[in-house]
Short mmCIF file of C-alpha atoms in Angstrom, two decimals:
data_model
loop_
_atom_site.label_atom_id
_atom_site.label_comp_id
_atom_site.label_asym_id
_atom_site.label_seq_id
_atom_site.Cartn_x
_atom_site.Cartn_y
_atom_site.Cartn_z
CA ARG A 1 0.05 0.05 0.06
CA TYR A 2 1.15 3.55 -0.61
CA SER A 3 1.62 4.66 2.94
CA ARG A 4 3.32 1.24 3.75
CA LEU A 5 5.61 1.65 0.92
CA ARG A 6 6.68 5.12 1.79
CA ASN A 7 6.87 4.37 5.50
CA ALA A 8 9.39 1.52 4.71
CA MET A 9 11.82 3.88 3.09
CA TYR A 10 12.97 6.55 5.70
CA PHE A 11 16.65 7.54 5.24
CA TRP A 12 18.26 9.38 8.30
CA ILE A 13 21.50 11.34 8.19
CA ARG A 14 22.68 12.09 11.73
CA PHE A 15 24.62 15.45 12.33
CA PRO A 16 25.78 16.72 15.69
CA LEU A 17 22.93 19.10 16.19
CA ARG A 18 20.00 17.74 14.07
CA ILE A 19 18.58 14.85 12.09
CA VAL A 20 17.65 15.26 8.36
CA THR A 21 15.14 12.94 6.99
CA ILE A 22 14.38 12.16 3.47
CA ASP A 23 10.99 10.57 2.88
CA THR A 24 10.39 8.35 -0.17
CA THR A 25 8.45 5.30 -1.26
CA LEU A 26 10.02 2.20 -2.77
CA GLY A 27 8.26 3.11 -6.08
CA GLU A 28 9.96 6.69 -5.80
CA LEU A 29 13.16 4.94 -5.05
CA LEU A 30 12.83 2.80 -8.04
CA PHE A 31 12.14 5.87 -10.27
CA LEU A 32 15.06 7.88 -8.78
CA THR A 33 17.56 5.16 -9.09
CA SER A 34 16.39 4.45 -12.63
CA ALA A 35 16.51 8.06 -13.66
CA ALA A 36 19.95 8.59 -12.12
CA GLY A 37 21.44 5.49 -13.70
CA LEU A 38 20.01 6.59 -17.10
CA GLY A 39 21.62 9.90 -16.67
CA VAL A 40 25.03 8.61 -15.84
CA TRP A 41 24.97 6.08 -18.77
CA TRP A 42 23.51 8.88 -21.07
CA PHE A 43 26.45 11.15 -20.19
CA TRP A 44 28.98 8.34 -20.55
CA TYR A 45 27.48 7.20 -23.89
CA TRP A 46 27.61 10.63 -25.57
CA TYR A 47 30.87 11.87 -24.14
CA PHE A 48 32.96 8.78 -24.47
CA HIS A 49 31.27 6.27 -26.85
CA TYR A 50 29.42 8.02 -29.45
CA GLY A 51 32.01 8.28 -32.38
CA ARG A 52 31.17 11.63 -34.02
CA ILE A 53 31.41 13.43 -30.57
CA ALA A 54 34.00 11.39 -28.88
CA SER A 55 36.53 12.52 -31.49
CA LEU A 56 35.96 16.34 -31.01
CA HIS A 57 37.91 18.74 -28.96
CA PHE A 58 37.21 18.52 -25.16
CA LEU A 59 35.09 21.78 -25.00
CA GLU A 60 32.86 21.08 -28.15
CA ARG A 61 32.47 17.41 -26.92
CA LEU A 62 31.37 18.65 -23.49
CA ALA A 63 28.95 21.17 -24.99
CA ARG A 64 27.44 18.59 -27.21
CA THR A 65 27.03 16.06 -24.41
CA PHE A 66 25.48 18.78 -22.27
CA GLY A 67 22.91 19.26 -25.13
CA HIS A 68 21.96 15.65 -25.06
CA MET A 69 21.66 15.84 -21.25
CA THR A 70 19.09 18.50 -22.01
CA ASN A 71 17.13 16.26 -24.29
CA LEU A 72 17.10 13.59 -21.72
CA SER A 73 15.70 15.85 -18.95
CA ALA A 74 13.22 17.32 -21.46
CA SER A 75 11.90 13.83 -22.26
CA LEU A 76 11.42 12.81 -18.48
CA LEU A 77 9.68 16.40 -17.80
CA LEU A 78 6.39 15.39 -18.64
CA PHE A 79 5.96 11.94 -17.12
CA PRO A 80 5.50 13.07 -13.45
CA VAL A 81 2.88 15.77 -14.34
CA THR A 82 0.32 13.43 -15.97
CA ARG A 83 -2.40 13.16 -13.43
CA ASN A 84 -4.25 10.17 -14.97
CA SER A 85 -1.44 7.77 -15.62
CA MET A 86 0.11 4.55 -14.51
CA TRP A 87 2.34 5.97 -11.92
CA VAL A 88 0.04 5.27 -9.02
CA LYS A 89 -0.59 1.67 -9.91
CA LEU A 90 2.93 0.82 -11.04
CA LEU A 91 5.18 2.72 -8.85
CA GLY A 92 2.86 3.48 -5.92
CA PHE A 93 3.07 7.27 -5.67
CA PRO A 94 0.40 9.86 -6.78
CA PHE A 95 0.35 12.89 -8.69
CA GLU A 96 0.93 15.28 -5.69
CA ARG A 97 4.21 13.40 -4.92
CA ALA A 98 5.23 13.02 -8.43
CA VAL A 99 5.20 16.86 -9.23
CA LYS A 100 8.41 17.47 -7.15
CA TYR A 101 10.24 15.04 -9.54
CA HIS A 102 9.00 17.22 -12.42
CA THR A 103 10.50 20.30 -10.50
CA TRP A 104 13.85 18.52 -10.10
CA MET A 105 13.81 17.39 -13.73
CA GLY A 106 13.04 21.01 -14.81
CA VAL A 107 15.91 22.33 -12.70
CA ILE A 108 18.40 19.66 -13.97
CA GLY A 109 17.33 20.41 -17.51
CA PHE A 110 17.89 24.06 -17.04
CA PHE A 111 21.32 23.51 -15.64
CA ALA A 112 22.19 21.38 -18.50
CA LEU A 113 20.82 23.75 -20.95
CA THR A 114 22.97 26.59 -19.27
CA ALA A 115 26.07 24.33 -19.32
CA HIS A 116 25.40 23.54 -22.97
CA MET A 117 25.34 27.25 -23.74
CA LEU A 118 28.13 28.50 -21.48
CA THR A 119 30.57 25.68 -22.85
CA TRP A 120 29.87 26.79 -26.46
CA TRP A 121 30.48 30.51 -25.32
CA ILE A 122 33.85 29.36 -23.81
CA GLN A 123 34.76 27.53 -27.07
CA TRP A 124 33.81 30.41 -29.15
CA GLY A 125 35.49 33.02 -26.94
CA LYS A 126 38.87 31.02 -27.25
CA GLN A 127 38.29 31.02 -31.16
CA GLY A 128 37.47 34.68 -31.15
CA VAL A 129 33.93 34.28 -32.62
CA LEU A 130 31.90 34.71 -29.51
CA LEU A 131 29.79 37.79 -30.29
CA HIS A 132 29.60 36.87 -34.11
CA ASN A 133 28.07 33.37 -33.23
CA ILE A 134 25.60 34.59 -30.65
CA PHE A 135 24.12 37.40 -32.70
CA SER A 136 24.49 36.08 -36.35
CA VAL A 137 21.63 33.95 -37.82
CA ARG A 138 23.99 32.35 -40.28
CA ASN A 139 27.76 32.00 -39.89
CA SER A 140 30.57 29.99 -41.47
CA LEU A 141 31.14 27.87 -38.21
CA HIS A 142 27.54 26.87 -37.84
CA THR A 143 25.84 26.95 -41.39
CA ASP A 144 23.93 23.90 -40.44
CA ASN A 145 22.39 25.45 -37.40
CA TRP A 146 20.92 29.03 -37.82
CA SER A 147 19.06 28.85 -34.58
CA ILE A 148 21.64 30.03 -31.99
CA PRO A 149 20.20 33.45 -31.42
CA MET A 150 16.74 31.94 -30.92
CA MET A 151 18.00 29.60 -28.24
CA GLN A 152 19.64 32.36 -26.37
CA LEU A 153 16.11 33.96 -26.04
CA THR A 154 14.73 30.56 -25.22
CA TRP A 155 17.34 30.34 -22.40
CA LEU A 156 16.34 33.59 -21.08
CA GLY A 157 12.47 32.64 -21.02
CA SER A 158 13.30 29.36 -19.45
CA ALA A 159 15.32 31.03 -16.73
CA ILE A 160 12.20 33.32 -15.93
CA MET A 161 9.93 30.22 -16.01
CA VAL A 162 12.10 28.40 -13.57
CA LEU A 163 12.46 31.44 -11.29
CA LEU A 164 8.70 32.01 -11.20
CA ALA A 165 8.04 28.20 -10.33
CA GLN A 166 9.96 28.68 -7.11
CA ASN A 167 8.09 28.24 -3.87
CA PHE A 168 8.27 32.07 -3.04
CA PHE A 169 6.70 33.26 -6.34
CA ARG A 170 4.43 30.24 -6.78
CA ARG A 171 2.65 30.74 -3.49
CA ASN A 172 2.43 34.50 -3.52
CA ASN A 173 1.38 34.82 -7.12
CA PHE A 174 -0.05 31.45 -8.46
CA GLU A 175 -1.41 33.11 -11.59
CA LEU A 176 1.86 34.36 -12.60
CA PHE A 177 3.48 31.07 -12.12
CA TYR A 178 0.74 29.22 -13.83
CA PHE A 179 0.57 31.33 -17.01
CA SER A 180 4.48 31.67 -17.39
CA HIS A 181 4.87 27.98 -17.13
CA HIS A 182 3.17 27.52 -20.55
CA PHE A 183 6.36 28.86 -22.01
CA PHE A 184 7.22 25.07 -22.12
CA PHE A 185 5.38 25.02 -25.49
CA ILE A 186 7.88 27.53 -26.88
CA PHE A 187 10.81 25.68 -25.21
CA PHE A 188 9.74 22.39 -26.99
CA ILE A 189 9.18 23.95 -30.47
CA THR A 190 12.49 25.86 -30.46
CA GLY A 191 14.26 22.82 -29.24
CA LEU A 192 13.02 20.87 -32.13
CA ILE A 193 14.13 23.57 -34.53
CA HIS A 194 17.49 23.74 -32.85
CA SER A 195 17.85 19.85 -32.56
CA TRP A 196 15.56 17.87 -34.65
CA SER A 197 16.52 14.70 -33.02
CA LEU A 198 14.76 15.73 -29.99
CA TRP A 199 11.54 14.48 -31.47
CA TYR A 200 12.91 11.02 -30.78
CA TYR A 201 12.66 11.64 -27.08
CA LEU A 202 9.68 13.85 -26.84
CA SER A 203 7.08 11.94 -28.93
CA GLY A 204 6.25 9.39 -26.19
CA PRO A 205 5.90 11.83 -23.31
CA ILE A 206 3.93 14.28 -25.53
CA ILE A 207 1.43 11.65 -26.46
CA LEU A 208 1.07 10.50 -22.82
CA TRP A 209 0.56 14.10 -21.86
CA LEU A 210 -2.10 14.64 -24.62
CA VAL A 211 -3.97 11.58 -23.63
CA ASP A 212 -3.88 12.86 -19.98
CA ARG A 213 -5.34 16.18 -21.14
CA ILE A 214 -8.05 14.64 -23.02
CA ILE A 215 -9.17 12.58 -19.90
CA ARG A 216 -9.05 15.55 -17.82
CA PHE A 217 -10.99 17.66 -20.32
CA TYR A 218 -13.62 15.02 -20.61
CA ARG A 219 -14.04 14.61 -16.66
CA SER A 220 -14.16 18.29 -16.29
CA ALA A 221 -16.63 19.01 -19.13
CA ARG A 222 -19.56 18.15 -16.92
CA ILE A 223 -21.57 21.40 -16.18
CA THR A 224 -22.18 21.66 -12.43
CA PRO A 225 -23.98 24.58 -10.74
CA LEU A 226 -22.94 25.55 -7.29
CA SER A 227 -25.70 24.66 -4.94
CA ARG A 228 -24.58 26.68 -2.01
CA PHE A 229 -22.10 29.22 -0.85
CA ASP A 230 -21.07 29.84 2.87
CA SER A 231 -18.64 32.13 4.34
CA PHE A 232 -16.92 31.56 7.79
CA ASN A 233 -14.65 33.65 10.05
CA TYR A 234 -15.37 37.02 8.39
CA GLY A 235 -14.55 35.85 4.87
CA GLU A 236 -11.49 34.06 5.66
CA ILE A 237 -13.00 30.75 4.72
CA THR A 238 -15.42 30.05 1.74
CA LYS A 239 -17.54 26.95 1.63
CA ILE A 240 -18.59 25.51 -1.76
CA SER A 241 -21.28 22.91 -1.95
CA VAL A 242 -22.14 21.04 -5.13
CA ASN A 243 -25.00 18.75 -5.77
CA ALA A 244 -23.22 15.86 -7.35
CA PRO A 245 -24.56 12.57 -6.11
CA SER A 246 -23.04 10.52 -9.05
CA PHE A 247 -19.60 11.90 -8.21
CA ARG A 248 -17.48 9.04 -6.67
CA TYR A 249 -14.44 9.67 -4.46
CA ARG A 250 -12.76 8.36 -1.25
CA ALA A 251 -12.52 10.13 1.95
CA GLY A 252 -9.32 12.27 1.96
CA GLN A 253 -9.08 12.81 -1.81
CA TYR A 254 -8.97 16.08 -3.50
CA VAL A 255 -10.14 17.75 -6.74
CA PHE A 256 -9.03 20.48 -8.99
CA ILE A 257 -11.88 23.17 -9.72
CA ASN A 258 -12.52 25.93 -12.16
CA ILE A 259 -15.07 28.57 -11.89
CA PRO A 260 -15.38 30.45 -15.28
CA SER A 261 -16.99 33.45 -13.90
CA ILE A 262 -13.75 33.96 -11.80
CA SER A 263 -11.31 32.95 -14.41
CA PRO A 264 -12.06 30.65 -17.53
CA LEU A 265 -8.38 29.27 -17.38
CA GLU A 266 -7.43 28.80 -13.71
CA TRP A 267 -7.60 25.40 -11.95
CA HIS A 268 -6.87 25.12 -8.38
CA PRO A 269 -6.63 21.80 -6.11
CA PHE A 270 -8.53 21.56 -2.82
CA SER A 271 -9.14 18.77 -0.43
CA ILE A 272 -12.67 17.42 -0.26
CA SER A 273 -14.28 18.15 3.17
CA SER A 274 -17.64 16.03 2.58
CA ALA A 275 -17.76 12.33 2.97
CA PRO A 276 -18.50 9.84 0.14
CA HIS A 277 -22.03 9.01 1.42
CA GLU A 278 -23.13 12.63 1.26
CA ASP A 279 -25.12 13.92 -1.86
CA ASN A 280 -23.38 17.35 -1.76
CA LEU A 281 -19.53 17.57 -2.52
CA SER A 282 -18.26 20.32 -0.27
CA LEU A 283 -14.88 22.25 -0.26
CA HIS A 284 -13.62 24.72 2.31
CA ILE A 285 -11.09 27.34 0.87
CA LYS A 286 -9.10 29.63 2.60
CA ASN A 287 -8.77 33.34 1.50
CA MET A 288 -5.27 33.93 0.55
CA GLY A 289 -5.29 37.65 0.31
CA ASP A 290 -6.46 40.63 -1.80
CA ASP A 291 -6.61 40.08 -5.52
CA SER A 292 -6.13 36.27 -5.32
CA TRP A 293 -8.39 33.72 -6.80
CA SER A 294 -9.77 32.80 -3.43
CA SER A 295 -10.62 36.38 -2.42
CA ARG A 296 -12.36 36.65 -5.85
CA LEU A 297 -14.28 33.55 -4.86
CA ASN A 298 -15.28 35.08 -1.42
CA LEU A 299 -16.64 38.08 -3.42
CA LEU A 300 -18.51 35.88 -5.62
CA CYS A 301 -19.96 34.12 -2.67
CA LYS A 302 -21.35 37.51 -1.42
CA VAL A 303 -22.90 38.39 -4.82
CA THR A 304 -24.49 35.10 -5.25
CA ASN A 305 -25.95 34.97 -1.91
CA ARG A 306 -27.60 38.38 -2.64
CA ASN A 307 -29.00 36.94 -6.00
CA PRO A 308 -29.28 33.28 -5.83
CA SER A 309 -31.35 32.75 -8.81
CA TYR A 310 -28.21 32.57 -11.10
CA PRO A 311 -25.68 30.27 -9.30
CA PRO A 312 -22.24 30.23 -10.99
CA ILE A 313 -21.06 27.10 -12.77
CA ILE A 314 -17.98 24.99 -11.46
CA ASN A 315 -15.92 22.45 -13.41
CA ILE A 316 -14.46 19.62 -11.47
CA ASP A 317 -11.57 17.49 -12.32
CA GLY A 318 -10.83 14.56 -10.12
CA PRO A 319 -10.74 12.97 -7.65
CA TYR A 320 -7.20 12.51 -7.14
CA GLY A 321 -4.97 11.26 -4.23
CA CYS A 322 -4.18 7.90 -2.53
CA PRO A 323 -5.50 8.11 0.97
CA PRO A 324 -4.80 5.06 3.12
CA ASN A 325 -7.58 2.67 4.12
CA VAL A 326 -7.95 3.69 7.85
CA ARG A 327 -10.25 0.84 8.76
CA LEU A 328 -7.03 -1.62 8.60
CA HIS A 329 -5.56 0.19 11.60
CA GLU A 330 -6.47 -0.17 15.45
CA ASN A 331 -4.87 3.34 16.50
CA ILE A 332 -5.24 6.37 14.17
CA PHE A 333 -3.88 9.73 14.77
CA LEU A 334 -5.31 12.69 12.66
CA VAL A 335 -3.26 15.79 12.81
CA ALA A 336 -4.33 19.11 10.93
CA GLY A 337 -3.16 22.66 10.96
CA GLY A 338 -5.60 25.40 10.06
CA ILE A 339 -7.47 24.67 6.76
CA GLY A 340 -5.66 21.30 6.61
CA ILE A 341 -8.53 19.95 8.71
CA THR A 342 -10.59 19.49 5.46
CA PRO A 343 -9.46 15.94 4.48
CA ILE A 344 -9.39 14.90 8.27
CA ILE A 345 -12.97 15.99 8.48
CA SER A 346 -13.97 13.83 5.35
CA ILE A 347 -12.17 10.80 6.89
CA THR A 348 -13.81 11.34 10.23
CA LYS A 349 -17.28 11.72 8.85
CA ASP A 350 -16.80 8.54 6.65
CA LEU A 351 -15.77 6.58 9.78
CA LEU A 352 -18.91 8.03 11.78
CA GLU A 353 -21.09 6.91 8.76
CA GLN A 354 -19.79 3.36 8.88
CA ILE A 355 -20.55 3.15 12.71
CA ASN A 356 -24.04 4.59 12.18
CA LYS A 357 -24.73 1.96 9.49
CA GLY A 358 -23.59 -0.94 11.79
CA GLY A 359 -21.18 -2.09 8.96
CA PHE A 360 -18.10 -1.32 11.13
CA ASN A 361 -15.56 -3.99 11.54
CA LYS A 362 -14.80 -4.36 15.15
CA LYS A 363 -11.49 -5.86 14.82
CA PHE A 364 -9.89 -2.66 13.63
CA VAL A 365 -9.96 1.03 14.64
CA GLN A 366 -10.22 0.98 18.26
CA HIS A 367 -9.01 4.43 19.00
CA LEU A 368 -9.07 7.51 16.91
CA HIS A 369 -7.13 10.61 17.89
CA ILE A 370 -7.76 13.90 16.30
CA MET A 371 -5.67 16.96 16.81
CA TRP A 372 -6.42 20.39 15.24
CA VAL A 373 -4.14 23.18 15.73
CA VAL A 374 -5.94 26.69 14.81
CA ARG A 375 -5.22 30.38 15.34
CA ASP A 376 -8.58 31.35 16.92
CA PHE A 377 -11.90 29.78 17.90
CA ALA A 378 -13.70 30.87 14.76
CA LEU A 379 -12.23 28.20 12.82
CA LEU A 380 -13.36 25.56 15.46
CA ASP A 381 -16.97 26.57 15.19
CA MET A 382 -16.86 25.81 11.36
CA PHE A 383 -16.83 22.04 12.09
CA SER A 384 -18.23 21.98 15.54
CA PHE A 385 -21.23 19.85 14.41
CA VAL A 386 -18.69 17.07 13.46
CA PHE A 387 -16.98 17.07 16.69
CA ASN A 388 -20.30 17.15 18.54
CA GLU A 389 -21.48 14.13 16.48
CA ILE A 390 -18.14 12.35 17.47
CA THR A 391 -18.73 12.83 21.16
CA GLN A 392 -22.17 11.06 20.77
CA ALA A 393 -20.59 8.24 18.60
CA SER A 394 -17.64 7.53 21.01
CA ASN A 395 -17.57 4.30 22.95
CA LYS A 396 -19.98 2.55 20.40
CA HIS A 397 -17.14 0.92 18.81
CA ILE A 398 -14.49 3.32 18.79
CA GLN A 399 -12.80 5.48 21.41
CA PHE A 400 -12.50 9.10 20.13
CA PHE A 401 -9.96 11.58 21.56
CA ILE A 402 -10.08 15.14 20.27
CA ASN A 403 -7.38 17.65 21.13
CA LEU A 404 -8.06 21.28 19.90
CA ARG A 405 -5.21 23.73 20.22
CA VAL A 406 -5.87 27.55 19.87
CA THR A 407 -2.46 29.40 19.28
CA LYS A 408 -3.97 32.93 19.81
CA THR A 409 -2.92 34.21 23.09
CA THR A 410 -5.63 36.69 23.67
CA ALA A 411 -9.28 36.34 24.91
CA PHE A 412 -8.72 32.56 25.24
CA GLU A 413 -11.15 32.25 28.25
CA GLU A 414 -13.82 34.26 26.47
CA GLY A 415 -13.58 32.33 23.21
CA LEU A 416 -13.84 29.13 25.31
CA ARG A 417 -16.98 30.16 26.85
CA GLU A 418 -18.51 31.03 23.38
CA CYS A 419 -17.19 27.86 21.64
CA ASN A 420 -19.99 25.66 20.00
CA VAL A 421 -17.84 22.51 20.63
CA SER A 422 -19.71 20.50 23.24
CA ALA A 423 -17.85 19.61 26.54
CA SER A 424 -16.79 16.07 26.92
CA PRO A 425 -14.19 14.10 28.84
CA ASN A 426 -12.77 12.94 25.51
CA VAL A 427 -12.57 16.63 24.06
CA ARG A 428 -9.82 19.07 25.11
CA ILE A 429 -9.47 22.59 24.16
CA ASN A 430 -6.10 24.09 25.14
CA GLN A 431 -4.12 27.11 24.52
CA GLY A 432 -0.64 27.14 22.63
CA ARG A 433 1.14 24.75 20.39
CA PRO A 434 1.00 21.00 20.93
CA ASP A 435 3.59 18.72 22.06
CA LEU A 436 3.35 16.29 19.12
CA ASP A 437 6.22 14.17 20.48
CA GLY A 438 4.28 13.58 23.81
CA GLU A 439 1.13 12.72 21.77
CA PHE A 440 2.96 10.28 19.72
CA ARG A 441 4.44 8.65 22.94
CA THR A 442 0.99 8.26 24.45
CA ILE A 443 -0.45 6.64 21.43
CA ALA A 444 2.60 4.38 21.03
CA ASN A 445 2.05 3.17 24.57
CA GLN A 446 -1.67 2.36 23.86
CA SER A 447 -0.53 0.41 20.85
CA TYR A 448 2.21 -1.63 22.61
CA HIS A 449 0.45 -4.90 22.43
CA SER A 450 -1.11 -4.31 18.79
CA GLU A 451 0.48 -6.07 15.98
CA ALA A 452 -0.59 -3.29 13.53
CA LYS A 453 1.35 -0.18 13.44
CA PRO A 454 -0.54 3.03 14.49
CA LEU A 455 -1.49 5.20 11.40
CA ILE A 456 -0.88 9.02 11.39
CA ILE A 457 -2.43 11.23 8.65
CA VAL A 458 -1.19 14.79 8.73
CA CYS A 459 -2.28 17.88 6.63
CA GLY A 460 -0.93 21.28 7.64
CA PRO A 461 2.13 23.56 7.49
CA GLN A 462 5.37 22.11 6.32
CA GLU A 463 7.03 22.44 10.01
CA MET A 464 4.12 20.49 11.41
CA VAL A 465 4.56 17.82 8.73
CA ILE A 466 8.32 17.57 9.46
CA GLU A 467 7.65 17.26 13.05
CA CYS A 468 5.18 14.56 12.68
CA ARG A 469 7.51 12.62 10.17
CA THR A 470 10.25 12.68 12.81
CA ALA A 471 8.07 11.43 15.60
CA ALA A 472 6.58 8.79 13.21
CA HIS A 473 9.84 7.40 12.61
CA LYS A 474 10.88 7.51 16.24
CA TYR A 475 7.79 5.74 17.47
CA LYS A 476 7.34 3.42 14.23
CA PHE A 477 4.01 4.98 13.15
CA GLU A 478 2.88 4.37 9.52
CA MET A 479 2.42 7.80 8.01
CA HIS A 480 0.40 9.53 5.23
CA GLU A 481 0.86 13.26 4.48
#
């Protein structure tokens, strides 16, 4: 299973003051070793073995080899970003984990392209023809390749695309990242003009990518009107409800959505907060600031609620993700930070439905621990009905333990009195950040005599994920993030 495969491959490098963990699955390890081995062999073949290149001068041989390394990176670039592909089944890691390898391949390809260009510049500088070869469309040295100036501009566009794909720019201006990333069309076209043999390496990935796009277009072509808009915490959270009884998904998955009245081209991923048995598909979306897509969504929510006769249309692509089967574990620890509670709520409501239907397997899931870290009480009220239902269901088949942490230091007592979460011995509302290591230790002691490893599912800030990952390894938990 996905989480078990990933949990089996933790690499630990110990330093005097810290421990660095590298988290990967067996499938990812297979992909990485295959790609690395192919890269080493590829460099060796073109630099040492290929006759036409091996006989050239050192700098020209190195420049042409870096060009072929760029071709290899370009050929692997599209595989990880096909959402509907064989990666999940064959290698055991889904799209959201594969995206980072697309990023790595892009960076490696850009550095190979840069090395290819700079090595030629050094070669031309030694020959005294640097400026002539950079700016001349046709020259005596390269009469067979007139595309040199075009490729200098392509490199500049690629540098901008790679820069805008970094976390800082992507998180603060997703639209700029998204639209600038379409420069890859120009990169492929100019690459084919510059090196026609590139089509050998690109044809397969492009066909796979096109098939994926066709599948996504077909799945998202369903016209679905929004059935309900709600706003929480003074517009910080917007809830979308869609009447989609035929939409099939598993608790903990996510979808990509597009609302043409906000932007006809933008698609954004969000975790599903409803459970599979519910008729309405619901998403809770955090407002990311002025002039962002999510802020325009909140404005649309206000306009629609004033005039509900014309609900906006939403396009849905999905579901995606490989959540673990929580029913196979005796002890489950669900950890969330802020809006990361949405997949946790979906999983919890699905478990509650199984209990209420009486179709629950008593051999598994004895204890369910939920920890949610929020900034203020307003977020707690958003899902208070779920926590209240949990307190009523506890002790039927599962023991529930809910630990709600509020990090805001002011007006805690007042917020506690006004909180809509019902008081219960199994519900704790405390101030400040949690001691995650202590929570892990407590659950590990409960599971001491159990053959099955406890399962932790975490969704939240990166610092929280890293802390949970470290504790999961320490106490031998199975982990899904």
